[in-house]
Coordinates of C-alpha atoms in Angstrom, one line a residue:
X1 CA 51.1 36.4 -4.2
X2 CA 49.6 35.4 -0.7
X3 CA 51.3 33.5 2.0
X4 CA 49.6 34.4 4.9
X5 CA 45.6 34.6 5.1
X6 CA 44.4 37.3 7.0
X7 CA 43.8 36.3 10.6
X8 CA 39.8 36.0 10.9
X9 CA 40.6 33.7 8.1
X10 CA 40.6 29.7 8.2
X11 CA 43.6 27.8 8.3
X12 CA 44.4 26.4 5.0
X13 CA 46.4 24.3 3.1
X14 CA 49.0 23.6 0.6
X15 CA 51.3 20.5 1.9
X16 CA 51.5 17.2 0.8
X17 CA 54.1 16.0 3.0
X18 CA 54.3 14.3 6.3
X19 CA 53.9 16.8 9.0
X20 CA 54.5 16.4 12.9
X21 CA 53.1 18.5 15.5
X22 CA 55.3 20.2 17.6
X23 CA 52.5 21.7 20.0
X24 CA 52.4 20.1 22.9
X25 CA 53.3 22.8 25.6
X26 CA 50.7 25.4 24.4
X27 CA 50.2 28.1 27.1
X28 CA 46.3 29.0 26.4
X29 CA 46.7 32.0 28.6
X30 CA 50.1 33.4 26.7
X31 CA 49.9 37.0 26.8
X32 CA 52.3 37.2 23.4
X33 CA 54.8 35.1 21.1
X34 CA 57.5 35.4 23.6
X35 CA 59.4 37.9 21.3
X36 CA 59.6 41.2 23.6
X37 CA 61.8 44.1 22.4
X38 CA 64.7 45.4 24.4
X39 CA 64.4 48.7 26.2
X40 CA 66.8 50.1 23.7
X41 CA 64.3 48.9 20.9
X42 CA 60.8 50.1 22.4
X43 CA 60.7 51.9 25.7
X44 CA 56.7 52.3 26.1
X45 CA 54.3 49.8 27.7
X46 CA 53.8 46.4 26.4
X47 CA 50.1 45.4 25.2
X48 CA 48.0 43.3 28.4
X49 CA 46.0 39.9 27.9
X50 CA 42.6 40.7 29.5
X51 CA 40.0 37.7 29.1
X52 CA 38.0 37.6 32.8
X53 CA 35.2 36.9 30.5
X54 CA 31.3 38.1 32.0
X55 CA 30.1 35.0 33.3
X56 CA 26.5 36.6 32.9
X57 CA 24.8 38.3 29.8
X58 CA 23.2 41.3 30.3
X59 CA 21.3 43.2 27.2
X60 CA 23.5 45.8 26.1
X61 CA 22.2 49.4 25.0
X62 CA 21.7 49.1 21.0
X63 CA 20.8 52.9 19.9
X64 CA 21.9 51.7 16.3
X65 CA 18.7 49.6 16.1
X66 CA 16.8 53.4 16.3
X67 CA 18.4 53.7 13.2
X68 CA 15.9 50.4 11.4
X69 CA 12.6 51.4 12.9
X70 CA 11.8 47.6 13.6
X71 CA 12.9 47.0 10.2
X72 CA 15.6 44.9 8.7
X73 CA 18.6 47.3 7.9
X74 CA 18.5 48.3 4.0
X75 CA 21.0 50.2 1.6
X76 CA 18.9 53.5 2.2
X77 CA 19.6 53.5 6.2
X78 CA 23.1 51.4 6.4
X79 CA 25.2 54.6 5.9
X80 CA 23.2 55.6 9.4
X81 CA 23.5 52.3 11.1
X82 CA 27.3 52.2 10.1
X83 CA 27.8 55.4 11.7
X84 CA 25.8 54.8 14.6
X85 CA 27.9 51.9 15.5
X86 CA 31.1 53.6 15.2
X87 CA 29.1 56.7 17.4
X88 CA 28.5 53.8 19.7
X89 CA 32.1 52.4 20.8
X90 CA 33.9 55.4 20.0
X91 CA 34.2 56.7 23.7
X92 CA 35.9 53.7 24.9
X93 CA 37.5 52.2 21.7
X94 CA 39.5 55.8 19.7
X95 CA 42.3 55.3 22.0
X96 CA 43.0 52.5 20.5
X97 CA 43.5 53.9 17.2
X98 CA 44.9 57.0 18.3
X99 CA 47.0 56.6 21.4
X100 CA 48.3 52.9 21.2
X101 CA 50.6 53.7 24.6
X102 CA 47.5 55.1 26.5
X103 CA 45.7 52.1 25.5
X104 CA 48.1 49.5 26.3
X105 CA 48.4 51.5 30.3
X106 CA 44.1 51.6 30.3
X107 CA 42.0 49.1 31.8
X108 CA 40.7 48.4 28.2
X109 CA 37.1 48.6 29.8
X110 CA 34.3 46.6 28.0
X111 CA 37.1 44.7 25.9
X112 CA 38.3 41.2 25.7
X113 CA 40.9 39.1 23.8
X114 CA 41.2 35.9 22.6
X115 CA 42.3 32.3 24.5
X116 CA 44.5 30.4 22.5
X117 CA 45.9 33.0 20.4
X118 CA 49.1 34.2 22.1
X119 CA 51.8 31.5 21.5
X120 CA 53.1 30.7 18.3
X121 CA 52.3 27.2 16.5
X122 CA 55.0 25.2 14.8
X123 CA 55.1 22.2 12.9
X124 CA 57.1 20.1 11.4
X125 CA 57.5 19.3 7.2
X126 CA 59.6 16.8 6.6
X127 CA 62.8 17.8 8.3
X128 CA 61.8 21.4 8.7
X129 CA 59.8 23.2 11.2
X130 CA 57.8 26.2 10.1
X131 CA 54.7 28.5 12.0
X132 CA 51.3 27.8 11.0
X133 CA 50.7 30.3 13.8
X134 CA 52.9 33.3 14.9
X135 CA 50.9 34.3 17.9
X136 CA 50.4 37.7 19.4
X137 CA 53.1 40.0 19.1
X138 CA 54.1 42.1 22.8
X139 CA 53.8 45.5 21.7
X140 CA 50.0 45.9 20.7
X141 CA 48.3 42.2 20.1
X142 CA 48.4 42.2 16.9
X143 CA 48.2 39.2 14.6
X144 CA 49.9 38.5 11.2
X145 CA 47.8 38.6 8.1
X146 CA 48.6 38.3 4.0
X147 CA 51.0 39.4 2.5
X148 CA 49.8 41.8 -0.6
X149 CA 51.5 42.4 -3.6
X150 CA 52.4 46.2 -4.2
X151 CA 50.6 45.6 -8.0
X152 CA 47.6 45.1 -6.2
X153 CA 47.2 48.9 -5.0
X154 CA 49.3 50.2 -8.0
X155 CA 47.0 52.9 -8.8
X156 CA 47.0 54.6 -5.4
X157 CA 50.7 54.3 -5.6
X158 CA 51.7 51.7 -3.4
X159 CA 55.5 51.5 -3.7
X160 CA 56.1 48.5 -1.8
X161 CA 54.7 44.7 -0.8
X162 CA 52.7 44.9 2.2
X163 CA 51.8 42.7 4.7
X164 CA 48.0 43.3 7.1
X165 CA 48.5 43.0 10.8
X166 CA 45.1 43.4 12.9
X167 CA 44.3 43.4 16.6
X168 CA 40.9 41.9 17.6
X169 CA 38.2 42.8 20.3
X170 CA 35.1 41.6 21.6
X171 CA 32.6 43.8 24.1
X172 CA 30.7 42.6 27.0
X173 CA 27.9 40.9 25.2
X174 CA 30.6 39.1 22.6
X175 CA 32.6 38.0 25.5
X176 CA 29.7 36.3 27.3
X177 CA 30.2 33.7 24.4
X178 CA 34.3 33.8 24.9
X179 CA 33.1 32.5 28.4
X180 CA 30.9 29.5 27.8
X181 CA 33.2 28.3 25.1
X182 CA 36.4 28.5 27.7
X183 CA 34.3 27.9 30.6
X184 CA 36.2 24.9 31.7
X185 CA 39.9 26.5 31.7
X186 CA 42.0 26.7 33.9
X187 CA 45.1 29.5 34.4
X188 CA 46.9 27.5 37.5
X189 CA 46.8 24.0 35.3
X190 CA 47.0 25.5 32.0
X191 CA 44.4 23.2 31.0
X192 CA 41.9 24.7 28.6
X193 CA 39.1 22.6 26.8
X194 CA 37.0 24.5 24.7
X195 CA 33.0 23.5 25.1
X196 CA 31.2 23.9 21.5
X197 CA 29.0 21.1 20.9
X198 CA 25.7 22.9 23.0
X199 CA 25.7 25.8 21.0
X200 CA 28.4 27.6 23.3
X201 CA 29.8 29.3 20.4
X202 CA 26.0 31.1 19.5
X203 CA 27.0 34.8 20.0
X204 CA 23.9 36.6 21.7
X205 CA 22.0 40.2 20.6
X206 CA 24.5 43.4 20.6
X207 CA 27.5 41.2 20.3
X208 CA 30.3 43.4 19.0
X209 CA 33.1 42.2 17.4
X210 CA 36.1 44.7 16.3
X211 CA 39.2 44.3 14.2
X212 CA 41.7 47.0 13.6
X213 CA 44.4 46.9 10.7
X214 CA 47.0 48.0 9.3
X215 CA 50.1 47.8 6.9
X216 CA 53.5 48.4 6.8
X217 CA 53.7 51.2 4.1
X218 CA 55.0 54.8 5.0
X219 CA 52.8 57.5 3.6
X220 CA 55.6 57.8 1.3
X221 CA 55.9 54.3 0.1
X222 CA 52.1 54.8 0.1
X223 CA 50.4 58.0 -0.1
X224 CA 46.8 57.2 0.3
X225 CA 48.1 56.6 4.4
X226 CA 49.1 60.3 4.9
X227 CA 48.0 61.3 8.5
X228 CA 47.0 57.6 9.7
X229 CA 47.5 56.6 12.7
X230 CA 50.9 55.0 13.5
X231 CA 51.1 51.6 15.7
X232 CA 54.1 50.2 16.6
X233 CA 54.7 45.9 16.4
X234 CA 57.9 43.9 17.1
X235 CA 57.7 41.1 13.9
X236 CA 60.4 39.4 11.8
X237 CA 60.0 40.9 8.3
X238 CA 57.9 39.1 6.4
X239 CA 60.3 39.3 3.3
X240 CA 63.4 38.2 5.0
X241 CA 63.2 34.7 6.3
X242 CA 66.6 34.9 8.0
X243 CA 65.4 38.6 10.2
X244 CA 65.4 38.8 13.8
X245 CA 62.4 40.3 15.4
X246 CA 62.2 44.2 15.1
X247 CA 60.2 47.1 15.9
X248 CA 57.9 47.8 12.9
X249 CA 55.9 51.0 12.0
X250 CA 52.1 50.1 10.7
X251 CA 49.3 52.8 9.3
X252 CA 46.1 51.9 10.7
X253 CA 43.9 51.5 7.5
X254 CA 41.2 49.7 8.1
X255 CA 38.6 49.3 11.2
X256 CA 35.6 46.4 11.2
X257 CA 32.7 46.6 13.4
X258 CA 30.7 43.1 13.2
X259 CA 27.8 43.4 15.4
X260 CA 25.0 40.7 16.1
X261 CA 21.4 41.9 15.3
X262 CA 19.1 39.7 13.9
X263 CA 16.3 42.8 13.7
X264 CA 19.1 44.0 11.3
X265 CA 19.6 40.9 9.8
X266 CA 17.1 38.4 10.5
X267 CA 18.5 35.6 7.8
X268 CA 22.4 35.8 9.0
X269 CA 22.0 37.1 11.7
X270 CA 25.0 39.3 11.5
X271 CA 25.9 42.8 9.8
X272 CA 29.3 43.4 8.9
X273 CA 30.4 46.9 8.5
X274 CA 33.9 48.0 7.2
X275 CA 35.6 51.5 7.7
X276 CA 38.5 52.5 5.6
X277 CA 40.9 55.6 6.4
X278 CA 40.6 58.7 3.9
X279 CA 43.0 61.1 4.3
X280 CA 41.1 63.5 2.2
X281 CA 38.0 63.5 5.1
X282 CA 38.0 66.3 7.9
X283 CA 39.7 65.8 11.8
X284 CA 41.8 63.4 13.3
X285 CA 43.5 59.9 12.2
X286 CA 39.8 58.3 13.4
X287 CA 37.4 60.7 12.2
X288 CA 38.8 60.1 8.7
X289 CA 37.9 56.2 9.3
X290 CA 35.0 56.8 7.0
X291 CA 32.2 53.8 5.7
X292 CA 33.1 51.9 3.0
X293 CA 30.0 49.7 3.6
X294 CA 28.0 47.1 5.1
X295 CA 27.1 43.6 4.5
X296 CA 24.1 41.4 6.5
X297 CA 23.6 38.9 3.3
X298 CA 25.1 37.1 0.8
X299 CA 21.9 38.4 -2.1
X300 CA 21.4 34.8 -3.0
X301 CA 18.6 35.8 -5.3
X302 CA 21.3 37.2 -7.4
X303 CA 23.7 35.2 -9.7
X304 CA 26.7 37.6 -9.9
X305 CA 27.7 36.3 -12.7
X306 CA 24.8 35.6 -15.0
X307 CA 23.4 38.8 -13.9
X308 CA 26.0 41.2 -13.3
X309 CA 24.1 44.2 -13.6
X310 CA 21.5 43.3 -11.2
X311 CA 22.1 45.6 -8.2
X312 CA 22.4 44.2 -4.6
X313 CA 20.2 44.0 -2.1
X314 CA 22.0 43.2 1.2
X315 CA 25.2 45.0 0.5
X316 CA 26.0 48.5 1.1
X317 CA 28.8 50.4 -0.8
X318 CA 29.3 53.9 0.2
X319 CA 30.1 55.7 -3.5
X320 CA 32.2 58.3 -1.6
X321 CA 35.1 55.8 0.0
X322 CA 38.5 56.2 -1.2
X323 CA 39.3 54.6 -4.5
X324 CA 41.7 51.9 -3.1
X325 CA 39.2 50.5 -0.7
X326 CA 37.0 49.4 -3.0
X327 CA 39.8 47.3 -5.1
X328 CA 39.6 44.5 -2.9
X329 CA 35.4 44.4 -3.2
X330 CA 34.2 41.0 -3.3
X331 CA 31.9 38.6 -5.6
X332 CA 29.8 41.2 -7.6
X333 CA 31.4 43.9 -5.9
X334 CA 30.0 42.6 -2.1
X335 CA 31.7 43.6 1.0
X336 CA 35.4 43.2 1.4
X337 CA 37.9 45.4 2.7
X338 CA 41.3 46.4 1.7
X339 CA 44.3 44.0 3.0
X340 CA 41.3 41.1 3.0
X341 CA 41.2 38.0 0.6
X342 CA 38.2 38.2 -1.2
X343 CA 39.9 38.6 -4.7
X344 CA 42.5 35.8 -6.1
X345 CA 44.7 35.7 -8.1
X346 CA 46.0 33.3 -11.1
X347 CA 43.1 30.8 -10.3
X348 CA 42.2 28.0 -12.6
X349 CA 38.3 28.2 -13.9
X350 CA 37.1 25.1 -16.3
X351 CA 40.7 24.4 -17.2
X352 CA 42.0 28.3 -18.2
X353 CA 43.9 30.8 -16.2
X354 CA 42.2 33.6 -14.6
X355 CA 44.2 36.5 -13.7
X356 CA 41.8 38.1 -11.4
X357 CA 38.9 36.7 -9.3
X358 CA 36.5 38.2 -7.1
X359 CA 35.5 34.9 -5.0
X360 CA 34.5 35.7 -1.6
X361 CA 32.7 38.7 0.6
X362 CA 32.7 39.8 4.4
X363 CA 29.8 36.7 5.4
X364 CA 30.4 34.3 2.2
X365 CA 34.2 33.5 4.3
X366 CA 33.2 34.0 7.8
X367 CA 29.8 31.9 6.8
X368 CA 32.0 28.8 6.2
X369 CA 33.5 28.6 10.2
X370 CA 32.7 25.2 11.4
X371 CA 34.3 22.3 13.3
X372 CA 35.4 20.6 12.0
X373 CA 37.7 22.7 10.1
X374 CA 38.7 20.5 6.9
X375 CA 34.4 20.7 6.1
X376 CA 34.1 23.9 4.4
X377 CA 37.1 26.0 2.6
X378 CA 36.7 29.7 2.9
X379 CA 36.2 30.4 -1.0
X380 CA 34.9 28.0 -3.6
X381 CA 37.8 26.1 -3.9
X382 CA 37.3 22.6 -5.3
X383 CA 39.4 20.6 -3.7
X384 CA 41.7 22.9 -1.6
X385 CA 44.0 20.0 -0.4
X386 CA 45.5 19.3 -3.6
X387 CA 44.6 22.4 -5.7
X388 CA 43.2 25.4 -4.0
X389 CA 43.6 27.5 -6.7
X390 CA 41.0 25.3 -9.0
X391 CA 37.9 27.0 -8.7
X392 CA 34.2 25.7 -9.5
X393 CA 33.0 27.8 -12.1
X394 CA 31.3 31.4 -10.8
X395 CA 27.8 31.3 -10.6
X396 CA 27.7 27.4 -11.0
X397 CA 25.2 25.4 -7.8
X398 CA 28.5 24.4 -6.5
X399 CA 30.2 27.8 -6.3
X400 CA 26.4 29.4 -5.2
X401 CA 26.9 27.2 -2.1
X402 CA 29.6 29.9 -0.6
X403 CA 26.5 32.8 -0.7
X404 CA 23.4 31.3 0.9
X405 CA 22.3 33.0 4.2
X406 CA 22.3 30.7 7.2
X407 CA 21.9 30.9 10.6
X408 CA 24.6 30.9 13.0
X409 CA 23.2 27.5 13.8
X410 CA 23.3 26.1 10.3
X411 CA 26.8 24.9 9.1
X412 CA 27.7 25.4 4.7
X413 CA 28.6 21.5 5.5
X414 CA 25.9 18.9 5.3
X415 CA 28.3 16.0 7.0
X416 CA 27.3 14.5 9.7
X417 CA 28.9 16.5 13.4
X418 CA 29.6 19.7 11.6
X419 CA 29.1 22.4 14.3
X420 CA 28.0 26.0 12.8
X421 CA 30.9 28.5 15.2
X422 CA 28.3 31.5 14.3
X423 CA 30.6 33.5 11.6
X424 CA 33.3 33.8 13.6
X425 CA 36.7 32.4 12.0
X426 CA 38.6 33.6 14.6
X427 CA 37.4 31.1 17.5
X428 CA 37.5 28.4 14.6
X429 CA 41.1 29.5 14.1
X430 CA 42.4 29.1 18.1
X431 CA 40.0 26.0 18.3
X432 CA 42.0 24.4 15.5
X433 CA 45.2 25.4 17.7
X434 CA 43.8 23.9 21.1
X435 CA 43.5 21.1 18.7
X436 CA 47.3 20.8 17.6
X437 CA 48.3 20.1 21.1
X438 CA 45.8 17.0 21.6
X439 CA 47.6 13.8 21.9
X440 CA 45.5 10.9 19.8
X441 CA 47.1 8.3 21.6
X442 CA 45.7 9.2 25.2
X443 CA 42.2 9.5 25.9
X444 CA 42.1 13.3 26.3
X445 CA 38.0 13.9 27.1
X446 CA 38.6 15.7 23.5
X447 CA 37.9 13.1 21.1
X448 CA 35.9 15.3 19.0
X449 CA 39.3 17.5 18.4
X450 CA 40.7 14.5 17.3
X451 CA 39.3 14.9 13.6
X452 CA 40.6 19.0 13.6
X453 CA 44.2 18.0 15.0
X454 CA 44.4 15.8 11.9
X455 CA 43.3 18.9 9.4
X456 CA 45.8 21.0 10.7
X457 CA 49.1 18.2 10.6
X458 CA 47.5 18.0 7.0
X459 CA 47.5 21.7 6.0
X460 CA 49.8 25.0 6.4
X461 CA 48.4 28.9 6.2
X462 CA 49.8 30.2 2.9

């Protein structure tokens, strides 16, 4: 059903074959793909690359933390907190839902992008060459994600397959981190080596971290989207292999707000919070993004499956979000948002086909970024290069390893050199494409990518 994991996602698997990188002229600083639109096409402004990353932190303002009273957040305040946050960015950020040609002319203040993520990755297999990356596309920086099934959302009427494209910020406090991790790159020389192993990738208090999404449905194809906003994208279809790049219509239909607060969260650090659109809510296209809920732990206290009535502790489901947001809800209904991939389908459990499988949450797959990437799978796949649809059995020691809290700091892997990338699967994602471009034969001053290059000539998104 999937072919393409969402893109805070890890890079994954499901090739046997020889595979030979085809990566080696990278641009780090690549604004886009290299697919722009004709005038005739798309006539408005194309989407700008801005990462002059603050070479200094400075504590940001936090008026969601009023919301806690020096407590750790809690399902009784996180409606608050959620809302709060959204209070928080919406000055400088609603443009971006609501005007996509106003934001592409602004100066984006307070917002960065991602190194590393513009140019598309190929590889080869066998005698064929295929994208394990498609980069940005021109018109608004977005980034391909899953392609969904249109059973999945059959009740809210989705009439067609659907496929997620997002577009991913960081603020001033978030970027700090962007900067000590790309400190040593260089735009003239187009040499860019990432620096990870001091703890570079730690984000600090007030980090904020937003992803915008959305899907390719009309409202009539799916009517739960009526009165969204509308983006434009220039993509190849997903469902037509042999389609030239085109100007695409998306409804924005989700919008994450991941914000770094350990008063919040003092065991993760981190509090995930998801918004889903509800046409049925009061004002404009972004007043109707509405809380489905928050997540800042993975409840290990309580065994989902043996105890599936036991209520959580550290996740927060708002009862009144839309019905189709809460299809996709994760391992004993924690955090996950439509279009994400926290529910699979025809896995294998102790030998017998599952149809359905709630395997994952908001911090459960963004707790297993590491370097290198090849340590930890995303969900509790036993062994994900062969068979990653073999799963250990829910609730088992093995499958409980996926919903501990850690620390940034702290890795899921025990193997010796694992480096913890703080929850954000993103940066392990354009790591793992600085690493494609490495050339094992020359001594690079990279020799710890070496081990990463060979995960990803090993393994394809799906």
């Amino acid at each position: 059903m999937y072919k393409k994991l969402h893109l805070l996602s890890k890079v994954c698997i499901l090739v046997s074959l020889p595979l030979i990188l085809n990566a080696s002229n990278i641009n780090p600083f690549a604004v886009n793909n290299g697919e722009i639109p004709t005038k005739m096409q798309y006539d408005g402004p194309l989407w700008k690359f801005k990462y002059n990353y603050p070479t200094t932190y400075v504590n940001p303002s936090m008026p969601w933390r009023d919301v806690l009273k020096g407590k750790p957040l809690s399902k009784d305040n996180a409606y608050n907190y959620i809302m709060t946050l959204k209070k928080y960015i919406s000055p400088s950020i609603k443009n971006l839902i609501l005007d996509p040609k106003k934001w592409n002319t602004s100066s984006q203040k307070g917002w960065y992008s991602m190194l590393w993520a513009g140019q598309e990755v190929k590889i080869k297999v066998g005698d064929k060459e295929e994208n394990i990356w498609d980069g940005r596309d021109s018109i608004y920086g977005t980034y391909t994600g899953q392609v969904i099934n249109k059973s999945v959302y059959a009740k809210s009427g989705l009439k067609v397959d659907i496929q997620n494209h997002a577009t991913i910020y960081y603020n001033e406090a978030a970027a700090y981190t962007l900067h000590n991790v790309w400190k040593n790159c260089d735009e003239k020389t187009k040499k860019c080596i990432p620096s990870i192993s001091n703890n570079e990738a730690q984000f600090k208090e007030g980090a904020i971290v937003i992803k915008a999404a959305g899907v390719n449905a009309s409202p009539e194809e799916w009517p739960v989207l009526e009165g969204a906003a509308k983006w434009q994208i220039f993509r190849k279809p997903f469902n037509d292999k042999n389609a030239k790049p085109k100007v695409i219509d998306l409804r924005v239909g989700i919008f994450d707000i991941i914000v770094k607060d350990s008063i919040a969260s003092p065991k993760t650090g981190w509090v995930f919070t998801t918004l889903v659109y509800d046409k049925d809510a009061k004002g404009n296209a972004w007043d109707k993004m509405i809380p489905l809920g928050a997540m800042w732990g993975n409840d290990p206290a309580i065994n989902s499956e043996k105890e599936p009535l036991s209520p959580l502790i550290e996740t927060y489901i708002n009862p009144l979000a839309p019905a189709y947001s809460t299809v996709t809800l994760g391992y004993g209904n924690r955090l996950s948002g439509p279009f994400d991939i926290a529910v699979k389908y025809n896995v294998e459990i102790d030998g017998k086909k599952v149809k359905e499988l709630r395997s994952s949450s908001c911090l459960s797959c963004h707790g297993t970024s590491v370097y290198p990437g090849d340590l930890t799978f995303f969900y509790p796949a036993k062994d994900p290069n062969q068979n990653p649809w073999e799963m250990y059995t829910p609730g088992s020691k093995e499958w409980n390893e996926w919903f501990q809290n850690r620390n940034g700091t702290t890795p899921q892997s025990n193997k010796k050199g694992a480096i913890a990338l703080d929850y954000s699967t993103f940066l392990e994602a354009v790591l793992m494409n600085y690493a494609s471009t490495l050339d094992t034969n020359k001594n690079s001053n990279s020799n710890m990518f070496v081990k990463w290059k060979k995960y990803r000539q090993l393994r394809q998104n799906y």
